[in-house]
XYZ file of C-alpha atoms in Angstrom:
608
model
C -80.643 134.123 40.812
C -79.782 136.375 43.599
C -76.746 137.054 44.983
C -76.631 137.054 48.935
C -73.940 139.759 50.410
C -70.827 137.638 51.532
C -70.252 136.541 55.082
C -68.856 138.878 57.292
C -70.030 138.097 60.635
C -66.828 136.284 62.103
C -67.268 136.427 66.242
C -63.661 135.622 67.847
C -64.780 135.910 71.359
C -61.631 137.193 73.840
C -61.827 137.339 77.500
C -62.414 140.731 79.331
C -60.560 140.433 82.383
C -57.894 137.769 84.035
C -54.725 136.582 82.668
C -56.217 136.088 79.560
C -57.957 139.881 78.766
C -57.783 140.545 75.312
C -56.899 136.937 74.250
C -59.088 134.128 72.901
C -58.582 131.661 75.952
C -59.239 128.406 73.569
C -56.606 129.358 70.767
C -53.967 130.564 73.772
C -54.647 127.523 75.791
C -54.304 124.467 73.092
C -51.151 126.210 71.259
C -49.745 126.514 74.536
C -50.507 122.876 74.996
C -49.281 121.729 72.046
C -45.782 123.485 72.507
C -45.661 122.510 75.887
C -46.336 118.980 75.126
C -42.766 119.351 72.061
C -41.325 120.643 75.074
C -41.689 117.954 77.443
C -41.596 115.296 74.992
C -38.002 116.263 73.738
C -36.297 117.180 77.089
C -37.322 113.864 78.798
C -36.691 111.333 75.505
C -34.110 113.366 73.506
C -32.562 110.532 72.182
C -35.675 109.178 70.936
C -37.417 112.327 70.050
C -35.066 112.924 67.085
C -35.186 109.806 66.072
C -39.151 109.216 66.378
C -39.713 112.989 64.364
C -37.158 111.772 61.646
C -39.163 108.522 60.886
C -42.737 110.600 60.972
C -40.909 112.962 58.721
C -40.546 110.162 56.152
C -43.702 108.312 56.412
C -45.093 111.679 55.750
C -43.132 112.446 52.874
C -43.984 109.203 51.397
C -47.436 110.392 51.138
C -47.632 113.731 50.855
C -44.691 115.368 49.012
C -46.212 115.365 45.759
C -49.322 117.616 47.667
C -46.520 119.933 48.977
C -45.101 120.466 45.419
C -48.870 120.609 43.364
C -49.828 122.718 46.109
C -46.888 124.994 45.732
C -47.038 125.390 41.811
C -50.936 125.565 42.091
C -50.269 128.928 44.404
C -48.231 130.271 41.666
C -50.481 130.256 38.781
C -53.355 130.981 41.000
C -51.442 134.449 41.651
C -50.421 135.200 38.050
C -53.815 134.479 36.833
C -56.230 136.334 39.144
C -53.243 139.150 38.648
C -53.786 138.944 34.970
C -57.769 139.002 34.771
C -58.926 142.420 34.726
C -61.875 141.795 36.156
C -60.158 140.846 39.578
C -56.419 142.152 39.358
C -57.507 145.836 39.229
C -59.485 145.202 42.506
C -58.431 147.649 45.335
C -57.536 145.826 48.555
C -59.277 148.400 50.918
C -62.425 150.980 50.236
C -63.102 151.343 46.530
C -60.839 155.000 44.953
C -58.473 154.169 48.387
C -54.653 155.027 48.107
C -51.893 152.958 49.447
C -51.275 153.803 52.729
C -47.087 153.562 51.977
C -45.379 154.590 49.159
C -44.164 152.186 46.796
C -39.995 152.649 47.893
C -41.476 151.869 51.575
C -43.376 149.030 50.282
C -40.364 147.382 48.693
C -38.161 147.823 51.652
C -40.836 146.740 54.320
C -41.329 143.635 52.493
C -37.694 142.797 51.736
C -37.063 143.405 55.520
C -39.691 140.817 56.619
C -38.931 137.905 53.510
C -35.525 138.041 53.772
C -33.310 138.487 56.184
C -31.517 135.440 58.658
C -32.242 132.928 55.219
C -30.711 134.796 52.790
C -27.420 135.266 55.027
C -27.176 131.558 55.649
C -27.645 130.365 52.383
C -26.192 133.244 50.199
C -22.980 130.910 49.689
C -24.829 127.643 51.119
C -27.230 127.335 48.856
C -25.668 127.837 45.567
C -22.371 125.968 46.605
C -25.031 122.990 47.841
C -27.097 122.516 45.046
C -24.069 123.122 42.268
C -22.695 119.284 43.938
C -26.218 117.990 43.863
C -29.521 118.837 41.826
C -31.419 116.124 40.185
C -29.476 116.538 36.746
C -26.458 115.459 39.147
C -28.835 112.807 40.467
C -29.740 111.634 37.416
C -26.016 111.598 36.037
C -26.820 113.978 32.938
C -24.307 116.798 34.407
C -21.054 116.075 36.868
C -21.346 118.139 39.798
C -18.811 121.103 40.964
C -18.090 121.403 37.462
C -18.525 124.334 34.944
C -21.091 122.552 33.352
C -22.978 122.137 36.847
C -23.594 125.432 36.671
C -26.888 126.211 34.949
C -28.766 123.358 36.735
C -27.542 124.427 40.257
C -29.067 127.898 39.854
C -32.162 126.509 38.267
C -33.230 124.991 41.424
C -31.251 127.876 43.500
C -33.983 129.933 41.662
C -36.970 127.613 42.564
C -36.087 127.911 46.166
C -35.811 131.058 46.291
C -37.769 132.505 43.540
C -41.399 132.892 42.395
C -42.704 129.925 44.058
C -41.368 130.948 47.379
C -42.689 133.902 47.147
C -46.226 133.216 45.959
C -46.624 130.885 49.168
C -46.277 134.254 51.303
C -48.372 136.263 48.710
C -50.986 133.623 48.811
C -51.787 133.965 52.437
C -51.192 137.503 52.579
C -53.597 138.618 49.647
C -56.381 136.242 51.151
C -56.294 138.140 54.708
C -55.779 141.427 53.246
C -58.940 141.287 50.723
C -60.821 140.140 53.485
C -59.603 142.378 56.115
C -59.335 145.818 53.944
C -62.564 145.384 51.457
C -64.541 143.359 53.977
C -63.647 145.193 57.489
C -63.369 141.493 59.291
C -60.532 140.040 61.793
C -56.901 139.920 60.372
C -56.555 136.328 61.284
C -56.075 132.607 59.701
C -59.551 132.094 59.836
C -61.314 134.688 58.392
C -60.016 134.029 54.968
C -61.766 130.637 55.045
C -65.541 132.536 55.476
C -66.011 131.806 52.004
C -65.992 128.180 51.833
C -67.754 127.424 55.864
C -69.657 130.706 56.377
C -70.718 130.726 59.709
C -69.279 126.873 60.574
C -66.208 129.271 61.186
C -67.158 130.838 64.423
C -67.433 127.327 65.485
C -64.356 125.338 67.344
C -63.172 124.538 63.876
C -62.161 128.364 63.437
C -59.734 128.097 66.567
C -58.846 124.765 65.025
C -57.238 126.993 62.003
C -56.181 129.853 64.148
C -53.991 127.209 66.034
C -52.553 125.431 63.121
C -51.451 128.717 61.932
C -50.185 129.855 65.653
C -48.146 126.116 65.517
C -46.613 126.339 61.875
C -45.373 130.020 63.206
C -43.242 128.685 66.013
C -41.819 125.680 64.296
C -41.128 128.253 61.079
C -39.618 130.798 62.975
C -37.696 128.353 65.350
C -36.021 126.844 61.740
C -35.153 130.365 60.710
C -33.561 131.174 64.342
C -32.025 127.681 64.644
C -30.330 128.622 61.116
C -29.003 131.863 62.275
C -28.307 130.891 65.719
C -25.588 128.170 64.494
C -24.090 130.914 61.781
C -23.671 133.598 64.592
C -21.751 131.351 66.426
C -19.803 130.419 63.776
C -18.777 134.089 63.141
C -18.197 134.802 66.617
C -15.649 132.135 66.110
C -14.422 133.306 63.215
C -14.057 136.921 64.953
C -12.866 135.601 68.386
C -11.146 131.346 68.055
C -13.542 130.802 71.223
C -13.092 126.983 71.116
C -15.440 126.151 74.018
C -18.387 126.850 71.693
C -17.186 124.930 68.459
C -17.315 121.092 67.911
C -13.702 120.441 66.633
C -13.833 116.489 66.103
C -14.961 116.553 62.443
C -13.795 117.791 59.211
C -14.155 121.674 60.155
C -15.302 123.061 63.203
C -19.211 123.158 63.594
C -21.183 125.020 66.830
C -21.556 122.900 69.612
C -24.674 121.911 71.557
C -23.307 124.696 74.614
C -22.212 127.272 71.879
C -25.876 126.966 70.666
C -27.634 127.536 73.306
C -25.637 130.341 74.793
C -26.359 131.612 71.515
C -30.055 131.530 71.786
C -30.168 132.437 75.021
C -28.448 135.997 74.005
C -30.642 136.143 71.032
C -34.023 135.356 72.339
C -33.480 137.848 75.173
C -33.138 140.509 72.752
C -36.087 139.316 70.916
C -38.043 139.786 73.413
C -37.153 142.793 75.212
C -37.446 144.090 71.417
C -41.166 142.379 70.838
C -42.070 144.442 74.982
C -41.341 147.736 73.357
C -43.389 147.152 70.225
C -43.577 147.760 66.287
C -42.979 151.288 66.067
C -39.924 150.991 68.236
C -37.922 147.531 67.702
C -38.709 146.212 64.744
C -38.561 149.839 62.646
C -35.500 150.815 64.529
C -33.903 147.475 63.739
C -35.261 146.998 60.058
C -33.362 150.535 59.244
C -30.001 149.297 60.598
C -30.598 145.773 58.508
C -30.921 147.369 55.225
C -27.968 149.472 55.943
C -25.638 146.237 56.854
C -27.061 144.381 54.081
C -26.141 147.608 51.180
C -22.056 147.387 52.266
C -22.351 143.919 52.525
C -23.494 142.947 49.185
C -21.289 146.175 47.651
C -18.108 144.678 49.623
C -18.752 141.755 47.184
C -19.283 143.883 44.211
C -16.071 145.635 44.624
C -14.086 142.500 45.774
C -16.063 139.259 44.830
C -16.746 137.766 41.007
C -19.320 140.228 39.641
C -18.603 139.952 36.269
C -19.378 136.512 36.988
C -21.960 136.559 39.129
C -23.789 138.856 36.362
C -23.323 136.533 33.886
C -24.437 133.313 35.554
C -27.907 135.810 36.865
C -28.388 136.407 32.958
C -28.137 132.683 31.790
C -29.776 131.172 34.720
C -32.602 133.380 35.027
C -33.432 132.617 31.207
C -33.136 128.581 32.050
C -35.317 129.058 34.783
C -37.800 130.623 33.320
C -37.849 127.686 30.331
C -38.298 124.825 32.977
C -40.816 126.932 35.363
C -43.914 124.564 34.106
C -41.637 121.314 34.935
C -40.266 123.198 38.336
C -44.085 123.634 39.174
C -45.622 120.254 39.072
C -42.659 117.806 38.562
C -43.422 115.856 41.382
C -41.515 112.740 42.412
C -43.079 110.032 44.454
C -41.195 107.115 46.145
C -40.129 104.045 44.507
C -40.722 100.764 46.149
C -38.922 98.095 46.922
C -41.193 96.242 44.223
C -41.149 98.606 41.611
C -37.442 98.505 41.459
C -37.435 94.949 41.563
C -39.073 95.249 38.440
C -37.005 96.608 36.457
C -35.440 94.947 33.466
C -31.769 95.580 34.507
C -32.607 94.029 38.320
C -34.542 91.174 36.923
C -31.536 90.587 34.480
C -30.220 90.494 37.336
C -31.343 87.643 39.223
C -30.496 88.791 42.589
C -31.063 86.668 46.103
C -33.361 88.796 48.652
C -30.375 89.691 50.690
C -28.518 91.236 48.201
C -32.355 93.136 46.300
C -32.251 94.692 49.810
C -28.905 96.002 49.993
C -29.089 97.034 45.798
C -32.310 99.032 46.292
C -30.817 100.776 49.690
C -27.546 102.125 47.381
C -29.451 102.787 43.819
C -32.257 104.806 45.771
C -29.875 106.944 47.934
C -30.614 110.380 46.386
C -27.081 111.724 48.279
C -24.709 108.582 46.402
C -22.922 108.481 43.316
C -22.456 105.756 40.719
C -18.877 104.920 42.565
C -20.112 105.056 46.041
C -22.985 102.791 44.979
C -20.248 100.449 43.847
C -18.114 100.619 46.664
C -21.733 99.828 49.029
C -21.947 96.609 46.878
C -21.938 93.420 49.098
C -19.228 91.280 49.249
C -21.038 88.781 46.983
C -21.222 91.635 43.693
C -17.585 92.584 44.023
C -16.770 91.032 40.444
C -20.131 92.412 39.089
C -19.483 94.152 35.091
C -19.508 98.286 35.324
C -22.393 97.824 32.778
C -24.352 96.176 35.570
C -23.573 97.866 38.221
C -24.550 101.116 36.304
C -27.659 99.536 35.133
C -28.529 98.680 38.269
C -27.935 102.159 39.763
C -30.168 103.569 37.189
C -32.871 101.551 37.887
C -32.842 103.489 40.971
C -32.750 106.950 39.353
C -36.959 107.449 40.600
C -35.874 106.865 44.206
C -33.122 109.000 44.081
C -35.227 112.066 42.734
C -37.866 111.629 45.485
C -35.064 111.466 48.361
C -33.732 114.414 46.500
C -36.970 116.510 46.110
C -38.216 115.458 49.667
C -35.045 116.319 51.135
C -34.265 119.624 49.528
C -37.614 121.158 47.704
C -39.894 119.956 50.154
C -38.224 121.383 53.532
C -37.945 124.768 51.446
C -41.733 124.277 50.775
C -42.136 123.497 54.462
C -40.012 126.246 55.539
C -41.675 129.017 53.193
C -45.469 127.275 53.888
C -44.687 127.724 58.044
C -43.383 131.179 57.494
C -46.242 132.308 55.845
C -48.185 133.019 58.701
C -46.036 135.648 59.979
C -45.110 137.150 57.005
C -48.295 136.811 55.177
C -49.862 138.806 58.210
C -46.991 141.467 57.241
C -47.717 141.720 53.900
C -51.158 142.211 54.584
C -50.151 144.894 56.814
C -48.726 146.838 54.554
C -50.723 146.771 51.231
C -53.539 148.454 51.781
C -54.888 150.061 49.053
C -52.592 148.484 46.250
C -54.385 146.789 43.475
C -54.624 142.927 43.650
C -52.118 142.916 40.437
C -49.950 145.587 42.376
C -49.513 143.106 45.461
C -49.256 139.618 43.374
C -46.779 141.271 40.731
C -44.980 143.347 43.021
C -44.221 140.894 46.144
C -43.762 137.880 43.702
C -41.667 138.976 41.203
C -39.541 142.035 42.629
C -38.097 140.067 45.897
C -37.605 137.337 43.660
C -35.404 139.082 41.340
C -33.113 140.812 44.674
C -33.116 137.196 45.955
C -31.189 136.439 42.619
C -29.044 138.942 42.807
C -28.117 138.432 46.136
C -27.475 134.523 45.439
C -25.527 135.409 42.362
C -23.458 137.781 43.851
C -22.608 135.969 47.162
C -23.165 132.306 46.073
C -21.483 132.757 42.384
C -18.662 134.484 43.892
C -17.743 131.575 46.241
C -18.378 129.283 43.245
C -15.701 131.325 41.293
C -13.236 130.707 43.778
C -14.084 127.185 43.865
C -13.434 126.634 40.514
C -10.666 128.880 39.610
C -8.493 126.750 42.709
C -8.109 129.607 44.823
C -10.236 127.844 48.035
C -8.836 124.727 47.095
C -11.970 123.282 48.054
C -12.547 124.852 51.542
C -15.767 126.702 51.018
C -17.371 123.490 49.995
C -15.944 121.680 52.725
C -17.182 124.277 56.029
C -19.853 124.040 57.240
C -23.262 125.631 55.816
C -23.587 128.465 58.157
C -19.368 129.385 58.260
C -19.373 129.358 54.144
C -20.131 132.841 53.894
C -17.200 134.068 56.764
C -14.824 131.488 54.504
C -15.760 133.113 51.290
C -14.869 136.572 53.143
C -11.484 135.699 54.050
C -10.769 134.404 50.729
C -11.802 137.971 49.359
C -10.488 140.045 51.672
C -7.976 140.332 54.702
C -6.571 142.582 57.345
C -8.322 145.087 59.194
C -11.308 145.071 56.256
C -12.021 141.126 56.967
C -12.264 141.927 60.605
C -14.542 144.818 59.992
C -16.982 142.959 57.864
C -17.031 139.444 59.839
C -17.887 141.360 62.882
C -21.075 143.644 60.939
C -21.875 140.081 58.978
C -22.687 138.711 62.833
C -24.224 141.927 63.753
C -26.567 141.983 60.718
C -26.751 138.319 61.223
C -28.440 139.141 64.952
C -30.499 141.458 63.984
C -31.865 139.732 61.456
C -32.614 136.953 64.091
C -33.702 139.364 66.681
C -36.188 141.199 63.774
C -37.702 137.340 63.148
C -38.041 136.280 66.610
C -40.189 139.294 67.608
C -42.235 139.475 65.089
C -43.451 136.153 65.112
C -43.936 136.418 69.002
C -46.031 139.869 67.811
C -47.772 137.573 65.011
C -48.760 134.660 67.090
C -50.358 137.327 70.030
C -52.183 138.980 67.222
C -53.819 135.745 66.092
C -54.211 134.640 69.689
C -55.737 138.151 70.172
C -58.206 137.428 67.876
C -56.553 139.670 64.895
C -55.550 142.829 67.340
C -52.337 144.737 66.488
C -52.099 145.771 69.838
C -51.456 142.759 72.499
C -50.517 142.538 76.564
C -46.551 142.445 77.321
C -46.571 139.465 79.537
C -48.022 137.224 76.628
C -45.257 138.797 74.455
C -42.875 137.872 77.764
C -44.558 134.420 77.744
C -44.570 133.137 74.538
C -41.127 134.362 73.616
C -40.150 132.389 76.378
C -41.844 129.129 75.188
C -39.800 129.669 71.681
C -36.985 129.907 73.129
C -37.851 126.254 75.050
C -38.961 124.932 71.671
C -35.896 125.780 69.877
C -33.187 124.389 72.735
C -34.805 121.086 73.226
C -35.099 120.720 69.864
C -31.267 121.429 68.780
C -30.702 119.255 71.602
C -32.702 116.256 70.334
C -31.004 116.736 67.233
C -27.460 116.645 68.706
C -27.021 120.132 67.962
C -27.746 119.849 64.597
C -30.893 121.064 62.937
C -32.744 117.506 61.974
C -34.914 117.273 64.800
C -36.005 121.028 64.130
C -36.477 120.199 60.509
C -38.178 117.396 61.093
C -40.656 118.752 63.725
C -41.230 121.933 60.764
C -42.211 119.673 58.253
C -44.305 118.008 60.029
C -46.276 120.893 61.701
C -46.265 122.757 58.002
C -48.714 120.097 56.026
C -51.417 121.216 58.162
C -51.475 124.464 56.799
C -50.833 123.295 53.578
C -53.823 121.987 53.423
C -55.415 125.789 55.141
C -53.557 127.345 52.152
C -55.020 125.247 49.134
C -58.539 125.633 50.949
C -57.257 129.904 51.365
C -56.780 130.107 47.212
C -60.315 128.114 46.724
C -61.909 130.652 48.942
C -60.153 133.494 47.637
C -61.396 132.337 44.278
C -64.541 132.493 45.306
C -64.413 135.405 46.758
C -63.186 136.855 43.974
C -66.131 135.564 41.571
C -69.024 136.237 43.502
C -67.859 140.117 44.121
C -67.545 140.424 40.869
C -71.268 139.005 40.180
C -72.334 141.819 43.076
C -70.485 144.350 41.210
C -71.586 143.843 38.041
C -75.617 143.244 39.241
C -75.255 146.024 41.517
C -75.588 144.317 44.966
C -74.375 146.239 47.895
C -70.936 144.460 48.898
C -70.094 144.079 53.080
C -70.309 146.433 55.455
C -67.309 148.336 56.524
């Protein structure tokens, strides 16, 4: 049978004069619309806005967080194996015999400067600390939390979020629009790398259809990542300065206030974009040098002064566990469990409880963030003499409910997180990996990052865990907040002049970082806009760094000045291009096996 030449032929038509030169007017006009519409929604019903997103959230993840995690551990084996198969993993992502155009120490820095970055800093001692109180062995009571034996299954899943899986989601995307882009000479946009499966159906409005979703999923992932930051580099300015007026000091431990926040973004966002006007060569090289700098005494200052011994040992063992439970932490999917199903049970039915009291059981049993004695205390008035045997039955017939709310709380919005980041940094990758073998860019983005983002939460996250445990922060790293854990952690290690020094470059590397994000996704969503052209017009730069900014305040401010609403809106606006990502590896696949056929039979492959 014969073997047609593959589809190259995508037309992104951009106007040639007006406001909109350069710029596909139908992708710039709905995602403009779209944001526009968050906008407007949040500012005038903020109250409601929050509370509307958060209840979408849920409904959503009711159906559709065992797709995120399939879809996540699908993208992972999909790598390894097309990386494996020497057919397709020694396949040159550019003209055939064509070297990479950076060398392989440039490589690995350019790609840890756009994956990690404002996350990492958050959630070096968040993370870790976080998940060593609650992972599902917690939730299902086989280990006690905050305890040495907590350990191993807190870094298993401080691995999952962080390791292989994460990075295959940006590796996914950024393979499929570098084959296509490098070895086929067509657009580096969302679309193209969907030719395979719709052909020329993708020069119809369905192709600006994908271009938007992935133009949407940018904003929302980059306006999580800034929210993040934003909130921890007002913490440190704190921390550096006692400024009170921008700190909430009603609760436990001070937390950034709604006017802290967004005086925060306000100075962050302005250097964003005056740093996206002047361009890649300038901004984002000049401050990706000063990053990596930061980042080397920061992680050395907790060498010399933090728990490496420990920190090595717990990398050893945990990276061992996690690879022996990587099949289950692909596809171990949770779904809910209904009111009915856990009516079912033997221990409720046992049980014989009135409707009132089924109700208020299945609320406590299912919470994924309650323990056996707070589900006791919940009990209604009615259960107070209930036996400890029934009470813990009863909580364990909730143990499926609890690992969903668990998974859909804490894998999920990584998933979410990672899947709406992709876009930008999947555009990156692609970037930069021309001319690497298929196997060099799945093995060598997937696994090396992953192994520095171990290090990193080892080092940080196993040092504050150290000085949990050993009494000496009598509890008051667990107890700040997520984005001041790391400035707590410092001032446990160090003091004087030397805790000054690094609390003031921790916020400095900390806005950078933010500043580094925020301009390259405004540069990523102009180049999509643009049709896949590096080079786009200032004002639209101006313009849409302008609308993130909007997106990000009324958000924080729908969520109180916390980051639900935010959340909420990202998970959302991430399942879309989910779905663009499973239907990016099926192409890709395709792709792959039909060039192969033309190799092997000798037919002339695209046009360059």
């Amino acid at each position: 049978m014969a073997i047609k030449p593959p589809f190259t032929d995508v037309d992104i038509p951009t106007a040639e004069q007006g406001f909109y030169e350069g710029h596909s007017i139908p992708i710039a006009t709905i995602s403009k619309a779209i944001m526009v519409g968050i906008v407007l929604w949040a500012l005038i019903w903020p109250l409601s806005a929050g509370a509307q997103l958060s209840s979408f959230k849920w409904t959503l993840l009711e159906g559709f967080n065992t797709f995120y995690v399939l879809s996540v551990g699908m993208f992972t084996f999909f790598l390894f194996v097309i990386a494996l198969i020497p057919q397709t993993g020694k396949r040159v992502l550019g003209e055939e015999g064509e070297k990479p155009e950076f060398s392989t120490f440039s490589w690995f820095a350019m790609m840890f400067g756009a994956g990690l970055g404002v996350g990492l800093m958050v959630f070096a001692t968040a993370e870790p600390l976080g998940l060593w109180g609650s992972n599902p062995e917690t939730v299902t009571g086989n280990v006690e939390g905050n305890t040495v034996e907590g350990l191993q299954a807190g870094y298993r899943y401080t691995f999952l979020h962080y390791g292989f899986h994460a990075w295959a989601i940006y590796v996914a995307t950024g393979l499929s629009l570098c084959y296509y882009a490098y070895t086929r000479g067509m657009p580096l946009t969302i679309r193209t790398a969907l030719t395979p499966l719709f052909g020329r159906f993708i020069n119809s409005p369905f192709g600006h259809v994908v271009d938007v979703v992935g133009v949407v999923a940018t904003i929302l992932g980059v306006s999580v990542t800034i929210g993040f930051g934003v909130s921890q580099f007002v913490d440190g300015l704190y921390a550096i300065t006692g400024m009170e007026w921008m700190m909430n000091m009603t609760g436990d431990a001070p937390a950034p206030a709604t006017v802290g926040l967004i005086a925060g973004l306000v100075v962050i966002m302005g250097l964003s974009i005056l740093s996206a006007v002047s361009g890649v060569g300038r901004g984002i090289k000049w401050l990706s040098n000063a990053n990596l700098v930061m980042s080397f005494i920061l992680i050395m200052t907790f060498v010399i002064f933090g728990s490496f011994v420990f920190a090595m040992t717990t990398y050893g063992t945990a990276l061992v566990d996690y690879i022996l439970n990587f099949l289950y932490l692909s596809f171990g999917a949770h779904a809910p469990q209904s009111l009915e199903a856990f009516a079912a049970a033997p221990a409720v039915l046992q049980s014989g409880l009135s409707g009132e009291d089924l109700a208020a059981v299945y609320g406590g049993a299912t919470n994924a963030w309650g323990s056996l004695d707070g589900f006791r205390d919940s009990l209604p008035a009615s259960m107070a003499e209930l036996p400890a045997e029934t009470s813990a039955a009863l909580y364990a017939a909730g143990t499926d409910g609890r690992l969903f709310g668990w998974q859909a709380g804490w894998t999920t919005f990584y998933w979410a997180w990672w899947i709406a980041f992709a876009p930008f940094v999947g555009l990156f990758l692609a970037r930069i990996s021309r001319g690497r073998t298929i196997r060099e860019f799945v093995l060598g983005a997937v696994i090396a990052p992953s192994l520095v983002c171990f290090a990193w939460m080892t080092i940080l996250g196993g040092t504050a865990i150290d000085l949990e445990l050993s009494g000496v922060a009598d509890g008051s790293i667990i107890a700040a907040s997520n984005t001041a854990k790391l400035f707590v952690t410092l001032g446990h290690m160090i003091d004087g002049g030397l805790l000054t020094g690094i609390t003031i470059m921790s916020v400095v590397l900390i806005l950078t970082f933010l500043v580094t994000s925020a301009d390259s996704g405004i540069l990523v969503m102009n180049t999509i806009m643009s049709g896949g052209q590096a080079e786009t017009g200032i004002r639209h730069r101006i313009i849409w760094g302008v609308i993130l900014t909007a997106v990000i305040a009324v958000l924080l401010i729908a969520g109180g000045g916390g980051m639900d609403a935010l959340s909420d809106a990202m998970i959302i606006g991430a399942l879309p291009f989910t779905i663009i990502m499973v239907l990016m590896c099926i192409s890709l696949g395709k792709a792959l096996f039909n060039d192969h056929r033309r190799t092997k039979h000798g037919v002339a492959e695209p046009a360059e």
